[in-house]
Coordinates of C-alpha atoms and ligand atoms in Angstrom, one line a residue:
X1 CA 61.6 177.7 77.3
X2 CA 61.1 176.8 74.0
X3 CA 57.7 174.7 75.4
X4 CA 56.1 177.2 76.4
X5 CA 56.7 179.7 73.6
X6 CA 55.2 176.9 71.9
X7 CA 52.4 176.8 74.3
X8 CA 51.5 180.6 74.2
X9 CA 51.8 180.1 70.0
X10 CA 49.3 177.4 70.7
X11 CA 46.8 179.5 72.5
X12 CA 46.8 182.5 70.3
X13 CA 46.7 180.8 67.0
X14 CA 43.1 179.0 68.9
X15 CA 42.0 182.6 69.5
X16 CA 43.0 183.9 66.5
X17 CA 41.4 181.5 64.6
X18 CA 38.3 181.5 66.2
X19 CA 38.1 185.5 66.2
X20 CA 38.6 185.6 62.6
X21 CA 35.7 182.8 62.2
X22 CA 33.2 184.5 64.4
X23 CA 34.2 188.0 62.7
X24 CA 33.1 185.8 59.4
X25 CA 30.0 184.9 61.0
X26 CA 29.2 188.1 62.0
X27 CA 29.8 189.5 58.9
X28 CA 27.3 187.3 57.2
X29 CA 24.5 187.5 59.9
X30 CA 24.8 190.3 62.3
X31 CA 28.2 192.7 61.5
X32 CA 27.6 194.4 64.8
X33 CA 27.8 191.2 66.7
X34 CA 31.1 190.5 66.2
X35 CA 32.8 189.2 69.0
X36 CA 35.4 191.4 70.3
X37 CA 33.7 194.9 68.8
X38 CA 30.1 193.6 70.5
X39 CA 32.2 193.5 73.9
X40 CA 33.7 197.0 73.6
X41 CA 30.0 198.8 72.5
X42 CA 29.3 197.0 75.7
X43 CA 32.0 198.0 77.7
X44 CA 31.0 201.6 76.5
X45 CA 27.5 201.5 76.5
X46 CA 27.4 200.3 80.0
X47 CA 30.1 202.6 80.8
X48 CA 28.1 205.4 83.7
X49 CA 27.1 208.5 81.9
X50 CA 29.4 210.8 84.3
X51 CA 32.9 208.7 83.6
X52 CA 31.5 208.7 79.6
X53 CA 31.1 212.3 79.5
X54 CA 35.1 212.7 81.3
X55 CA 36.3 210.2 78.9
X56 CA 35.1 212.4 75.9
X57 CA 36.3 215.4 77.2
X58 CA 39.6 213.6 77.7
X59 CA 40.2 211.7 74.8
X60 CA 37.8 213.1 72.4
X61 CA 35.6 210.7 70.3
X62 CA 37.9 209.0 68.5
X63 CA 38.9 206.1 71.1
X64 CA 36.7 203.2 70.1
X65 CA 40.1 201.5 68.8
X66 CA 41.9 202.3 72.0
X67 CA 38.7 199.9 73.5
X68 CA 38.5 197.4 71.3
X69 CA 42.0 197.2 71.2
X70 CA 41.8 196.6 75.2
X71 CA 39.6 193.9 74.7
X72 CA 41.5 192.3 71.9
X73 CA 44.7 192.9 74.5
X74 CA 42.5 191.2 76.9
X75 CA 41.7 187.9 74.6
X76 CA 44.9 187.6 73.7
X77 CA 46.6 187.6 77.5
X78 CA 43.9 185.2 78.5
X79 CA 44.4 183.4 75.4
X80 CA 48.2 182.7 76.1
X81 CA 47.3 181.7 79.4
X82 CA 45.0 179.3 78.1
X83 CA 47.7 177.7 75.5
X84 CA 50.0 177.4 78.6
X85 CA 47.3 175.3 80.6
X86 CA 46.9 173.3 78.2
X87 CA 49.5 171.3 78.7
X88 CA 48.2 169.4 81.1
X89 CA 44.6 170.1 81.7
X90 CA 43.7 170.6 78.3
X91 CA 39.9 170.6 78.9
X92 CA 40.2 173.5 81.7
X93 CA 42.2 175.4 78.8
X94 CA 39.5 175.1 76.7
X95 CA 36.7 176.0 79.6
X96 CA 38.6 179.2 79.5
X97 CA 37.6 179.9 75.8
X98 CA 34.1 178.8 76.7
X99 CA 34.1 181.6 79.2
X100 CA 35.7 184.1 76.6
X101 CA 32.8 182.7 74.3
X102 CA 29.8 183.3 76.6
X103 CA 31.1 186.8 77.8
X104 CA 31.4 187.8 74.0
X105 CA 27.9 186.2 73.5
X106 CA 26.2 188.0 76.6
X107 CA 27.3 191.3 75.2
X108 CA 25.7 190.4 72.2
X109 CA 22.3 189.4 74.1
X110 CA 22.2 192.1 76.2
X111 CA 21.8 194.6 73.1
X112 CA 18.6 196.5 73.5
X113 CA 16.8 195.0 70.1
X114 CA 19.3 191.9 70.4
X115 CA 18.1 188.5 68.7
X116 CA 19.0 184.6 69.5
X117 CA 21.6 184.8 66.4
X118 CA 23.7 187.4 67.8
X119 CA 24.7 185.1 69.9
X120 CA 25.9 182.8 67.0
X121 CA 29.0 184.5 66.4
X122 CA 30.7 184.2 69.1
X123 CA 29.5 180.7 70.0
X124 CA 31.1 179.9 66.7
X125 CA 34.7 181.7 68.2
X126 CA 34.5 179.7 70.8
X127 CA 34.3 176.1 69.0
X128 CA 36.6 177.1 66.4
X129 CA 39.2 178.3 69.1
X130 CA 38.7 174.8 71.4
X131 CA 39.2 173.1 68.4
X132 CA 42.3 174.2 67.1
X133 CA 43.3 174.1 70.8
X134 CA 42.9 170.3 70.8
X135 CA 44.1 170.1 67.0
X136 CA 47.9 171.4 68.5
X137 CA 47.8 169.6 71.8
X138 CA 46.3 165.8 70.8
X139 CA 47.5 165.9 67.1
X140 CA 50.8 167.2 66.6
X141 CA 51.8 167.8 69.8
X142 CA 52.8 164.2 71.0
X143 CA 50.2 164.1 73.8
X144 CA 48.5 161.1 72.2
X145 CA 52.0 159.5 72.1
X146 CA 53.8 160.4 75.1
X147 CA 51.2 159.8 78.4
X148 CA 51.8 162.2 81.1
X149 CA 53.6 165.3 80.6
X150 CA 54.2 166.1 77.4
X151 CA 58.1 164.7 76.5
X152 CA 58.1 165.6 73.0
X153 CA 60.9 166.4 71.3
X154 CA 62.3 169.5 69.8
X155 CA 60.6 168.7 66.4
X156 CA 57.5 168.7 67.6
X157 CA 58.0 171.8 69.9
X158 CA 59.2 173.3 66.2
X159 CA 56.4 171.6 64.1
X160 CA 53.6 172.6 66.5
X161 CA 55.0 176.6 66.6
X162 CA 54.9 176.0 62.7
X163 CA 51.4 175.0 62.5
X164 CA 50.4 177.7 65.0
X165 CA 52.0 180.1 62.9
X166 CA 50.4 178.6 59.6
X167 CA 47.0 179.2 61.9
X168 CA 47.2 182.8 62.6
X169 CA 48.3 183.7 59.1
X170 CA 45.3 181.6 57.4
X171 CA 43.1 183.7 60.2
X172 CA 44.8 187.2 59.4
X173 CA 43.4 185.7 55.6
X174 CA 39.7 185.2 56.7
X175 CA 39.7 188.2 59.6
X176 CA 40.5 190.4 56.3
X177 CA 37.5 188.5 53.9
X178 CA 35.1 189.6 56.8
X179 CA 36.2 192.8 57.7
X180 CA 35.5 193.2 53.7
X181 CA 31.9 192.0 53.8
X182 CA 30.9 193.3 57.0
X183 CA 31.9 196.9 55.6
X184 CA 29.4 196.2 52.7
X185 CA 26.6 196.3 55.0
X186 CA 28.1 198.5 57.5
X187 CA 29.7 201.7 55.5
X188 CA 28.1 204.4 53.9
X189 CA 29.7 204.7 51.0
X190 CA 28.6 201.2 50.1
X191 CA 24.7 202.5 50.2
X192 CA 23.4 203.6 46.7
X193 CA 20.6 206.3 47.8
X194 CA 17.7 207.4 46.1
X195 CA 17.0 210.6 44.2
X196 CA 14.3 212.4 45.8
X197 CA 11.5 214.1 43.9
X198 CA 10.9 217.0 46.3
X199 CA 14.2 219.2 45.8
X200 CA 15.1 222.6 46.7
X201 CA 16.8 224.6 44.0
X202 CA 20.2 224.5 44.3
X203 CA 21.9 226.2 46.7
X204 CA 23.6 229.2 46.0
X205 CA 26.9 230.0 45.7
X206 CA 26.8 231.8 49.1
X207 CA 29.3 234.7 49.9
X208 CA 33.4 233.6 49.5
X209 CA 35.4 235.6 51.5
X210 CA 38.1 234.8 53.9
X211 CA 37.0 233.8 57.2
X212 CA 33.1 234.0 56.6
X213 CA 31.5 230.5 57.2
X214 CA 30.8 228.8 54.0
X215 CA 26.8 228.3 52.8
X216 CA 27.0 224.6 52.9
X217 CA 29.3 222.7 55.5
X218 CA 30.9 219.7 54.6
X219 CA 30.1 216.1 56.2
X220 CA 33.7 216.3 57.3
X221 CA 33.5 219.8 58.7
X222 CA 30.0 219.4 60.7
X223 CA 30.2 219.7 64.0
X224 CA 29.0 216.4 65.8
X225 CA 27.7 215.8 69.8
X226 CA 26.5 213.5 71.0
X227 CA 26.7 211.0 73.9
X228 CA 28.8 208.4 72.5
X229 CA 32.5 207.4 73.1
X230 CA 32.4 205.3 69.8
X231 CA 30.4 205.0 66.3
X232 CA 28.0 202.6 66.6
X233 CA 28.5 199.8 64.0
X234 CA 24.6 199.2 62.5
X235 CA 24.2 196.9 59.9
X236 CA 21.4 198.6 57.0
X237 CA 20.3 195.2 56.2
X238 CA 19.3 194.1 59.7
X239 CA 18.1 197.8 61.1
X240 CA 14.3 198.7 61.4
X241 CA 12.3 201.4 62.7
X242 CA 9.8 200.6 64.8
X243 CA 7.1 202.9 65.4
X244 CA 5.1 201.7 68.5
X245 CA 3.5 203.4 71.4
X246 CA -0.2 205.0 71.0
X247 CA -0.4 203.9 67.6
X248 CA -3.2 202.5 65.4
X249 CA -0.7 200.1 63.7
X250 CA 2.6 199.0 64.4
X251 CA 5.0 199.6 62.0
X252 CA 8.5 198.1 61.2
X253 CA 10.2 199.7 58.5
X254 CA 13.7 198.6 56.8
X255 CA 16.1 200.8 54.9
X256 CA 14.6 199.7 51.6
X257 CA 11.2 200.3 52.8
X258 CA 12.0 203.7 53.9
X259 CA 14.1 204.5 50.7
X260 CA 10.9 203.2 48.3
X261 CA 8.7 206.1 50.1
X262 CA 8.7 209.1 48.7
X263 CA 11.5 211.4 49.0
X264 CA 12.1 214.8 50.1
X265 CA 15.8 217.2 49.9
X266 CA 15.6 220.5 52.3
X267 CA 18.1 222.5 53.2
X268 CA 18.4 222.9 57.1
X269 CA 21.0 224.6 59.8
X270 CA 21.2 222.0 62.7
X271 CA 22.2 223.6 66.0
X272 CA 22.9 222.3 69.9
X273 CA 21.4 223.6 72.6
X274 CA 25.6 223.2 74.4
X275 CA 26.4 226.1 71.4
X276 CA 27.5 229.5 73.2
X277 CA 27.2 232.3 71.7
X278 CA 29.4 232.8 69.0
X279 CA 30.2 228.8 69.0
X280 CA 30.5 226.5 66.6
X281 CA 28.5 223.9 67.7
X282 CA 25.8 224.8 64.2
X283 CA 26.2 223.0 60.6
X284 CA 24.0 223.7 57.4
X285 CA 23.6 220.9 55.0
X286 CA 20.9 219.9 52.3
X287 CA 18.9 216.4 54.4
X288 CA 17.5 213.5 52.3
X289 CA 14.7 212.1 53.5
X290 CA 11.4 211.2 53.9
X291 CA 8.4 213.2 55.5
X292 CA 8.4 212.3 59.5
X293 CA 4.2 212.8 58.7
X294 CA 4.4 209.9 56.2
X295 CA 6.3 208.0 58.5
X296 CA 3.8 208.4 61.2
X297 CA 0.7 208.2 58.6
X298 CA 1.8 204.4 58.1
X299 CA 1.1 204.1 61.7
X300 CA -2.0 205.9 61.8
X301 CA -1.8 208.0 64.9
X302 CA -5.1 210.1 64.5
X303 CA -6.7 208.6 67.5
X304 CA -3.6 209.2 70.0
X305 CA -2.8 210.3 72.8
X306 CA 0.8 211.0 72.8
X307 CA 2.0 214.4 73.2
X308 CA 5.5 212.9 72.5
X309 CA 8.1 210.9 69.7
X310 CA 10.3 209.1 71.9
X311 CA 12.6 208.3 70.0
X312 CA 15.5 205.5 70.6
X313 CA 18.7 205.0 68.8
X314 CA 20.5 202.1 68.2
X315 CA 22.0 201.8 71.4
X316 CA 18.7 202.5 73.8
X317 CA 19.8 206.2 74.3
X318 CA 16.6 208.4 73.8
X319 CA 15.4 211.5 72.7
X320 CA 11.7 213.0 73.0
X321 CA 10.4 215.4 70.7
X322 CA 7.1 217.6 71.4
X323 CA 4.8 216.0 68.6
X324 CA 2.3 218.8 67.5
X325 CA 6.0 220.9 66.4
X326 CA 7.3 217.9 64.8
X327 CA 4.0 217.8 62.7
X328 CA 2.8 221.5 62.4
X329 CA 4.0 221.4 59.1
X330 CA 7.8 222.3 59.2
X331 CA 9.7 220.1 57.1
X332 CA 10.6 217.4 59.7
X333 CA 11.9 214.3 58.4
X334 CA 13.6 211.0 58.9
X335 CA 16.8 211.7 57.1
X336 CA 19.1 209.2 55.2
X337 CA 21.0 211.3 53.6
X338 CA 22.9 214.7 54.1
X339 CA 24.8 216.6 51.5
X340 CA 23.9 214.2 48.7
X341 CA 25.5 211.2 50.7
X342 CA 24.5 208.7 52.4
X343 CA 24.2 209.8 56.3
X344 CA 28.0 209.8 57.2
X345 CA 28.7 207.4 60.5
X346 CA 29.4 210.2 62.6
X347 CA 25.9 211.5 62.0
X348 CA 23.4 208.8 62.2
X349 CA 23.8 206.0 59.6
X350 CA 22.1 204.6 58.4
X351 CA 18.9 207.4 59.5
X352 CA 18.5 210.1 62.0
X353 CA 15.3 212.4 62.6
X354 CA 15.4 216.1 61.9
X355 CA 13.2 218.7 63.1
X356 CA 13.9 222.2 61.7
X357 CA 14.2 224.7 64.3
X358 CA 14.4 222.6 67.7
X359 CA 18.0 221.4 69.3
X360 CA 19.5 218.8 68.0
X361 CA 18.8 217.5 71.6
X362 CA 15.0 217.5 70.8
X363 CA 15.0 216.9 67.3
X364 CA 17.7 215.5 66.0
X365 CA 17.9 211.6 67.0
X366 CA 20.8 209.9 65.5
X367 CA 21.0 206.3 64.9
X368 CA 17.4 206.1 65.4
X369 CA 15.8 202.8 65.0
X370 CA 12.5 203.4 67.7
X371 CA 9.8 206.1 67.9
X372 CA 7.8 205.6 70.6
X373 CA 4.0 208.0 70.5
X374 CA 4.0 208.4 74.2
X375 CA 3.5 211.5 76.9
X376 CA 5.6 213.7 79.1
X377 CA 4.0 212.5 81.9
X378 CA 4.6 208.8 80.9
X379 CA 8.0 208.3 79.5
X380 CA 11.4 211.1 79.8
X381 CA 14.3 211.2 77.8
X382 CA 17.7 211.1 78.6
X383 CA 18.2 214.9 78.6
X384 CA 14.6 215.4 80.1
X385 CA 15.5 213.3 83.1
X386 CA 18.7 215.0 83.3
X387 CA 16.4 218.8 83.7
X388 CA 16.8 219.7 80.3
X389 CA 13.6 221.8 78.7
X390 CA 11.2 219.6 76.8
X391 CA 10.2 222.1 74.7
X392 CA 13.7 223.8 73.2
X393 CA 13.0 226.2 69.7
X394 CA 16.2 227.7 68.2
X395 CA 17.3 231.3 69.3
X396 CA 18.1 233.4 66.7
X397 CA 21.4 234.1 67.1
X398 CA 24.4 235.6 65.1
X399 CA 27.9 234.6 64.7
X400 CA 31.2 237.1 64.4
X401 CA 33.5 234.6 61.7
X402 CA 35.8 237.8 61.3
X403 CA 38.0 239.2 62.3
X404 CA 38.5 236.7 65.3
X405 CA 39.0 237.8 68.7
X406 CA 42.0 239.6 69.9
X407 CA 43.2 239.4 66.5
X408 CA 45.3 243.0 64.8
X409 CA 44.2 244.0 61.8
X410 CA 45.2 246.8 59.7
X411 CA 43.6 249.4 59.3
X412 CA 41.4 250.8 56.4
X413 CA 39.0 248.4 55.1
X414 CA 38.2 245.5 57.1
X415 CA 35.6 243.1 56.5
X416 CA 33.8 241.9 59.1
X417 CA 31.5 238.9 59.1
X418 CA 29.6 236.0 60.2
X419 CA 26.2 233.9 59.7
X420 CA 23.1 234.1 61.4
X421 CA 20.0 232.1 62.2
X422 CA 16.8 232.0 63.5
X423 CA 15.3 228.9 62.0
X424 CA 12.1 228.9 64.8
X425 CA 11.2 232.6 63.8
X426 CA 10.5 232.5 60.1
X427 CA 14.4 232.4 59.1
X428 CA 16.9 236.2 59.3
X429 CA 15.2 238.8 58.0
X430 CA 18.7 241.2 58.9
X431 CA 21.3 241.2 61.0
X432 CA 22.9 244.3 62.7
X433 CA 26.3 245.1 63.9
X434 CA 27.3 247.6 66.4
X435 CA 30.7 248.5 66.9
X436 CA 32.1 250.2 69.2
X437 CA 28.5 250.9 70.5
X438 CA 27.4 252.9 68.0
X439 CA 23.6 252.5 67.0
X440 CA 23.1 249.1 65.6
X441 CA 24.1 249.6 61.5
X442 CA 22.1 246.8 59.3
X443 CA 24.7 244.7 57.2
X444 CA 25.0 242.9 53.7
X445 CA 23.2 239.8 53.7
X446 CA 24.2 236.6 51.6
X447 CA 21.6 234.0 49.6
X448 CA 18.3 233.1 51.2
X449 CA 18.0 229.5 51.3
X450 CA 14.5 229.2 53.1
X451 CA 13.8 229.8 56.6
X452 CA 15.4 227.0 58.7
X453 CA 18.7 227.9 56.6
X454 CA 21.7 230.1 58.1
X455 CA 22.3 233.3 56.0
X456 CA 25.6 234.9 56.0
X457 CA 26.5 238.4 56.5
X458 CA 29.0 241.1 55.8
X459 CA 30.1 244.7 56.6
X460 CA 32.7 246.5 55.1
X461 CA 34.1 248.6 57.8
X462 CA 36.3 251.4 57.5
X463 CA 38.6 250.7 60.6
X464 CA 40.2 253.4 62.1
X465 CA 43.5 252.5 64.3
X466 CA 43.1 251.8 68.0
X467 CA 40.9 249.3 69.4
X468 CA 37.6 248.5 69.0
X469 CA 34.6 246.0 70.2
X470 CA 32.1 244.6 67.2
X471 CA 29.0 243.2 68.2
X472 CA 27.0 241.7 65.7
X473 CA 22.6 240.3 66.5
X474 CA 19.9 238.5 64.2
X475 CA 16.7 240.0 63.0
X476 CA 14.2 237.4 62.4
X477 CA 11.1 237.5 60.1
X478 CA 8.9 237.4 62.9
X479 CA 10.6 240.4 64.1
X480 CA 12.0 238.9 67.1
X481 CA 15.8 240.4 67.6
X482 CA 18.3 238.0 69.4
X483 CA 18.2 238.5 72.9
X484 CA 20.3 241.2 74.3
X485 CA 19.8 238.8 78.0
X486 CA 22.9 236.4 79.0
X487 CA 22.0 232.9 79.3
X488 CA 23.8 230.0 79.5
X489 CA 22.9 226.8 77.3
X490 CA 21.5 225.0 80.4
X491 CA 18.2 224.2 80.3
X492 CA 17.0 225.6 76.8
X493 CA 19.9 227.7 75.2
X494 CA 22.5 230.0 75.4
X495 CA 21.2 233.8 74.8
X496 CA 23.5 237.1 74.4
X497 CA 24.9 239.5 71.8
X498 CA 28.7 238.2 71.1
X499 CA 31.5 240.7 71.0
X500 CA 34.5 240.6 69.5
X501 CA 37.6 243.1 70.4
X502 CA 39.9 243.3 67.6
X503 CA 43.2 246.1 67.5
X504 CA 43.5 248.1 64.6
X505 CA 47.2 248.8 63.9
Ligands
LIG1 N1 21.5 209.0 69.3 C1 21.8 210.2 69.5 N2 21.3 211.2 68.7 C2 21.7 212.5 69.0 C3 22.6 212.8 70.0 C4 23.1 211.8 70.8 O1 23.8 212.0 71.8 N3 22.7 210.5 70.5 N4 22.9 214.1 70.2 C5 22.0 215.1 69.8 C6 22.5 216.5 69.8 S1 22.7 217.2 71.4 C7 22.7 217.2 68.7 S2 23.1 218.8 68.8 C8 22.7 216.6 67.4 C9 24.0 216.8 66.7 O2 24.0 216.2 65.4 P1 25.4 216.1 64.7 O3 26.3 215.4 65.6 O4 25.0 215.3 63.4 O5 25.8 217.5 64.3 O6 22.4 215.2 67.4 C10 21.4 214.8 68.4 N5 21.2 213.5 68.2
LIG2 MO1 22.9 219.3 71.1

């Protein structure tokens, strides 16, 4: 009994061990090639688009731990396994970590952008491990004294489960050094940005009252879709964007490269083509970056073809982008920062693209590290393949914040109110509210903060008891009025005038 305790101690000290010596590795080269994490973005990446999508709807976003944690589950079974086989076919034990190894370092490989050195890492996880397997079997463990099955005696057994102990607690020592350096080249709040030149006045205050949207949304409270079951890890030292295609010259850009360009700070309401009416799928935030025209100046694109940016995140997922809107002169823009910070995680670290007034499905690539000048008819994106429009402006569209659906309120003076936008029609010029389906009344508008920014909107409404239906639309400057016509978001947006039915007690 005690043997093979002793055994198992054996095998997860070598996997131990040679995880924490690969995640060192990693940490100093490649921080998203570490071996168990590079084998879990595979897992997901490779996970069918269908079963990806159910996933998120079941367990939300948040389960990259719940996967890596499988796979470390995983390593650690096989691991045991490994230390109990060694016993008396020490070699096959160790063939076992050789197969853990090369798994760990074909995940790496098979990384769209991948390089010989991601492999490294986990190469290095596998020699450790084989060697700290052999260290407890042939030097302490009595094998080189005792021929045949192992006879040791209870010492041993006890000095061996000491050593193995002595093992994983040095490795829980280094696992914690490189979890520390990888997160310096991996997390935001590491990066010291740039101030840009090109800034906005500040934005104003907005309108504070209770249940209104505020002007600015947080990092924390922006709404975030995309594709992914997990963050992707990138490392700002190693990333690049490429831009290749129909290009004059191809250019490779690092963060610093990007950062020493010059800068511009605009303040822009993101929106997804998914939002219903009335949803919250729509964020406003002030975007760092630098000119997407700049960007593609470097490459010199005046004799192309391409009709198209297809762009490419970190991951291979892609996302085209109608090029004469990207460059008509709106303030596109390969962003870096958002909200005075660096890009949070969640929203493209280390740099995302951001076309004011297209979906964030057309526009908006996060993680991006490819732009590809290409044409419809050549290359299609993952939502164009999947009969999503091509070409997807924002509708304007108007959101009831207050009072919330179904909800009493007493009666007298009620506030109702919301935001607006209408970012692809020269910004809101008004918003109306109807209630009870009265003509359409024009409301109180909040600070203008430019065109592609959300304004908010009040109405102080004398509420009478009883109950009652608001409806609320956007006027935009070009004097379009949000469409009174019911459409779901599939293929370019959802349409309609939301209404709210509130009692008035
Ligand atoms: N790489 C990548 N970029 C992406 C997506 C994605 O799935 N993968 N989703 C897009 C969609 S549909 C939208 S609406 C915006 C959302 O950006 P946010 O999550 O920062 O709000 O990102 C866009 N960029
Ligand atoms: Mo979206």
């Amino acid at each position: 009994m005690e043997h093979s305790l002793r055994d198992v101690a054996g095998g997860i000290a070598a996997a131990v061990a040679g995880v924490a010596v690969g995640d060192v590795v990693a940490a100093l080269t490649r921080p998203d090639a570490a071996p168990i994490l590079v084998v879990g973005t595979q897992v997901i990446d490779l996970t069918p688009t269908p079963v990806k999508e159910w996933a998120i709807a079941q367990f939300g976003t948040a389960d990259k731990p719940i996967l890596v944690g499988s796979v470390a589950a995983v390593t650690l079974v096989a691991a045991a396994a490994a230390g109990i086989l060694a016993r008396r076919h020490l070699w096959t034990a160790a063939g076992v970590f050789v197969a853990l190894g090369a798994v760990a370092a074909l995940a790496a490989l098979l990384r769209p952008g991948a390089q010989f050195i991601d492999a490294i890492p986990s190469a290095a996880t596998a020699v450790v491990a084989i060697a700290v397997l052999v260290l407890l079997h042939r030097g302490i463990g009595g094998r080189s004294r005792a021929a045949g099955p192992v006879t040791a005696g209870d010492g041993t057994t006890r000095r061996t489960l000491l050593l193995s102990a002595a093992v994983i607690l040095v490795a829980a020592g280094v696992e914690t050094a490189a979890r520390r350096i990888a997160s310096r080249r991996t997390t935001p709040a590491d990066v010291v940005l740039p101030i840009a030149k090109d800034v906005p006045r500040p934005l104003p205050e907005g309108v504070e009252a209770r249940g209104i949207t505020p002007f600015r949304t947080g990092n924390a409270e922006f709404y975030r879709v995309d594709t992914r079951l997990s963050l992707p890890t990138v490392d700002i030292d190693t990333w690049r964007l490429t831009i290749d295609g129909d290009v004059g010259r191809l250019v490779t850009l690092s963060f610093e490269d990007l950062a020493a360009m010059p800068l511009i700070e605009r303040d822009i309401t993101l929106t997804c083509v998914s939002n219903e009416v009335g949803g919250r799928y729509v964020g406003g935030a002030r975007w760092l970056g630098v000119r997407l025209s700049d960007v593609l100046d470097r490459a010199d694109i005046r004799r192309s073809s391409a009709d198209q940016i297809l762009s490419t995140d970190v991951a291979g997922m892609t996302i085209s982008t109608p090029l004469s809107i990207a460059l008509d002169g709106r303030d596109s823009m390969i962003a870096i920062g958002m909200n005075g910070e660096p890009l949070p995680r969640e929203h493209g670290f280390p740099a995302r693209l951001i076309v004011p007034g297209l979906y964030g499905f057309v526009g908006a690539t996060k993680w991006i590290t490819r732009m590809t000048l290409t044409t419809y008819a050549r290359q299609n994106a993952y939502w164009t393949k999947r009969g999503w429009a091509t070409d997807a402006p924002i509708k304007p569209s108007s959101r009831i914040d207050t009072p919330r659906p179904f909800e009493t309120v007493r009666s007298g003076m009620v506030t109702v109110g919301g935001i607006a936008w209408a970012q692809d029609s020269g910004g809101v010029a008004a918003v109306e509210v109807s209630i009870d389906d009265a003509p359409w009344q024009t409301v109180t508008l909040g600070p203008t903060a430019g065109q592609d920014y959300w304004r908010q909107w009040f109405l102080r409404w004398k509420a009478a008891p009883g109950r009652h239906t608001i409806a609320a639309r956007a006027v935009a400057a070009n004097g379009s009025t949000q469409s009174a016509t019911r459409a779901t978001p599939f293929p370019d947006g959802s349409s309609g005038i939301q209404r709210v039915v509130v009692t008035v007690a």
